[in-house]
Amino acid sequence: MAALKFGLVLPHFGQYASVEKCLEGAIKAETYGFDSVWVRDHLVFRPYDMEGTDNTHIEGLLVLSAVAAVTKKLTVGTAMTICHRNPIHLAQCFAALSRIANCRVIMGIGLGGFPHEFAAAGLPTAPAERAYLARINADLCRRLWAGERVSYQDNYYNFQDVELKPAPVIVLFQSGVEARHRPPVGAW
């Protein structure tokens, strides 16, 4: 049986949002034996009712980069990455984060709970279309991370012969299923 692991969400949103608190909290979490720290991904942050009304949001991937630079053992992760970015940009961001974090990265990817964020990015807001975007983004990230030269075209993305280097090591959670990619083997 796998050992139980513990993580916490960093205060990068709402009235208590602070880079300093995120860094201090991550360092303390590592000292106290936590396994991971997490951020939420938003384009246009609107707090849940229980979170108050302050819509302050410090970009999660940048927070994770800063945390990765000041910790040695903590895994950094997103809960969840939403697919409002171009998949090339998404793959590049996580590849860079993997390098900064020395391969201590989990990318959670999902539909996103706020349709207004997709609308703000000019993307469809219906759950079925957001699910399609999540599947496509996960697939394209995997292919780019595996070192494949990728061409792709659909109603949302159109690019030819894109290659991403260096290849990262990232754990990807999609719909509750874990998949680990360790280039160049490409095993998930």
C-alpha positions as CSV (number, residue, x, y, z in Angstrom):
1,M,0.0,0.0,0.0
2,A,1.3,3.5,-0.9
3,A,2.2,5.8,2.0
4,L,-0.3,8.6,2.7
5,K,1.0,12.0,1.5
6,F,0.1,15.5,2.7
7,G,0.0,18.7,0.8
8,L,-1.5,22.2,1.2
9,V,-2.9,25.0,-1.0
10,L,-0.8,28.1,-0.9
11,P,-2.4,31.5,-0.2
12,H,-2.0,33.0,-3.6
13,F,-5.6,34.2,-4.0
14,G,-8.2,36.2,-2.0
15,Q,-7.6,38.7,0.8
16,Y,-4.6,36.9,2.2
17,A,-2.8,36.5,-1.2
18,S,0.9,37.2,-0.7
19,V,4.1,36.0,-2.4
20,E,5.9,36.3,0.9
21,K,3.3,34.1,2.7
22,C,3.5,31.5,-0.1
23,L,7.2,31.3,0.1
24,E,7.3,31.3,3.9
25,G,4.5,28.7,4.0
26,A,6.2,26.4,1.5
27,I,9.5,26.5,3.4
28,K,7.6,25.8,6.7
29,A,5.6,23.0,5.0
30,E,8.8,21.4,3.8
31,T,10.3,21.7,7.3
32,Y,7.2,20.1,8.9
33,G,7.3,17.2,6.5
34,F,4.6,18.0,4.0
35,D,5.0,16.3,0.6
36,S,3.5,19.0,-1.7
37,V,2.1,22.5,-2.2
38,W,-0.6,23.4,-4.6
39,V,-2.1,26.4,-6.4
40,R,-5.3,27.0,-8.2
41,D,-5.3,28.1,-11.8
42,H,-7.5,31.0,-12.9
43,L,-7.6,33.5,-15.7
44,V,-10.3,35.8,-14.2
45,F,-10.5,34.9,-10.5
46,R,-13.8,35.1,-8.8
47,P,-13.8,33.8,-5.2
48,Y,-16.3,31.2,-4.0
49,D,-18.9,32.6,-1.6
50,M,-17.0,31.1,1.4
51,E,-13.8,32.9,0.3
52,G,-15.2,36.5,0.6
53,T,-15.2,39.1,-2.2
54,D,-11.5,39.9,-2.7
55,N,-10.6,38.8,-6.2
56,T,-6.8,39.2,-5.8
57,H,-5.0,36.4,-7.6
58,I,-1.3,35.9,-8.0
59,E,-0.5,33.7,-11.1
60,G,-0.1,30.2,-9.7
61,L,2.6,28.9,-12.1
62,L,4.8,31.9,-11.2
63,V,4.2,31.2,-7.5
64,L,5.1,27.6,-8.0
65,S,8.3,28.6,-9.8
66,A,9.3,30.8,-6.9
67,V,8.5,28.1,-4.4
68,A,10.4,25.5,-6.4
69,A,13.5,27.8,-6.3
70,V,13.5,28.0,-2.4
71,T,12.6,24.3,-1.6
72,K,14.4,21.0,-2.2
73,K,11.9,18.2,-1.5
74,L,8.4,19.6,-2.0
75,T,6.4,18.6,-5.0
76,V,4.6,21.6,-6.6
77,G,1.3,21.1,-8.3
78,T,-1.8,22.6,-9.9
79,A,-5.2,21.8,-8.7
80,M,-6.4,22.1,-11.4
81,T,-4.9,23.6,-14.5
82,I,-7.7,24.9,-16.8
83,C,-7.2,24.9,-20.5
84,H,-7.5,28.6,-21.3
85,R,-3.9,28.7,-22.5
86,N,-2.6,27.6,-25.9
87,P,-1.4,24.0,-25.5
88,I,2.1,24.9,-26.7
89,H,2.3,27.6,-24.1
90,L,0.9,25.3,-21.4
91,A,3.5,22.6,-22.3
92,Q,6.3,25.2,-22.3
93,C,5.3,26.6,-18.9
94,F,5.2,23.1,-17.3
95,A,8.5,22.1,-19.0
96,A,10.2,25.1,-17.6
97,L,8.6,24.6,-14.1
98,S,9.9,21.0,-14.2
99,R,13.4,22.2,-14.8
100,I,13.2,24.9,-12.0
101,A,11.7,22.3,-9.6
102,N,14.1,19.5,-10.5
103,C,11.3,17.3,-11.8
104,R,9.1,17.8,-8.7
105,V,5.9,18.8,-10.6
106,I,2.4,17.5,-10.8
107,M,0.1,19.0,-13.4
108,G,-3.6,18.5,-12.5
109,I,-5.7,19.3,-15.6
110,G,-9.5,19.6,-15.6
111,L,-12.5,21.3,-17.0
112,G,-12.5,24.4,-14.8
113,G,-15.4,25.4,-12.7
114,F,-15.9,28.9,-14.1
115,P,-17.2,29.3,-17.6
116,H,-16.6,33.0,-17.5
117,E,-12.8,32.3,-17.7
118,F,-13.2,30.5,-21.0
119,A,-15.4,33.2,-22.3
120,A,-12.7,35.8,-21.4
121,A,-10.2,33.7,-23.4
122,G,-12.5,33.5,-26.4
123,L,-13.0,29.8,-25.8
124,P,-16.3,27.8,-25.6
125,T,-18.0,27.7,-22.2
126,A,-20.1,24.5,-22.4
127,P,-18.9,21.6,-20.2
128,A,-18.6,19.2,-23.2
129,E,-16.4,21.7,-25.2
130,R,-14.3,22.4,-22.1
131,A,-13.8,18.6,-21.6
132,Y,-12.7,18.4,-25.3
133,L,-10.1,21.2,-24.6
134,A,-8.8,19.5,-21.5
135,R,-8.4,16.2,-23.4
136,I,-6.7,17.9,-26.4
137,N,-4.4,20.0,-24.1
138,A,-3.4,16.9,-22.1
139,D,-2.7,14.9,-25.3
140,L,-0.7,17.7,-27.0
141,C,1.3,18.4,-23.8
142,R,2.2,14.7,-23.5
143,R,3.3,14.6,-27.2
144,L,5.4,17.7,-26.9
145,W,7.0,16.6,-23.6
146,A,7.9,13.3,-25.3
147,G,10.0,15.2,-27.8
148,E,7.6,14.6,-30.7
149,R,7.4,17.2,-33.5
150,V,3.7,18.1,-33.4
151,S,1.4,19.4,-36.0
152,Y,-2.3,19.9,-35.1
153,Q,-5.4,21.6,-36.4
154,D,-9.0,21.8,-35.1
155,N,-11.5,24.6,-34.5
156,Y,-9.3,26.1,-31.7
157,Y,-5.7,25.5,-32.5
158,N,-3.7,25.4,-35.7
159,F,0.1,24.9,-35.7
160,Q,2.7,23.0,-37.7
161,D,6.0,21.2,-36.8
162,V,6.3,22.4,-33.1
163,E,9.0,20.8,-31.0
164,L,9.7,21.4,-27.3
165,K,13.1,21.1,-25.7
166,P,14.3,20.2,-23.2
167,A,12.0,17.4,-22.3
168,P,10.6,17.6,-18.8
169,V,9.6,15.0,-16.2
170,I,6.1,15.8,-15.1
171,V,3.3,13.8,-13.4
172,L,0.0,14.5,-15.1
173,F,-3.4,13.9,-13.4
174,Q,-6.3,13.9,-15.7
175,S,-9.8,12.9,-14.6
176,G,-8.3,11.3,-11.5
177,V,-5.9,9.0,-13.3
178,E,-2.1,9.4,-12.7
179,A,0.3,9.2,-15.6
180,R,4.1,9.7,-15.3
181,H,6.2,10.6,-18.3
182,R,9.9,10.1,-18.2
183,P,11.4,11.0,-21.6
184,P,12.6,9.6,-23.9
185,V,10.7,6.3,-23.2
186,G,7.3,8.0,-23.3
187,A,5.7,5.5,-20.8
188,W,2.6,6.9,-19.0
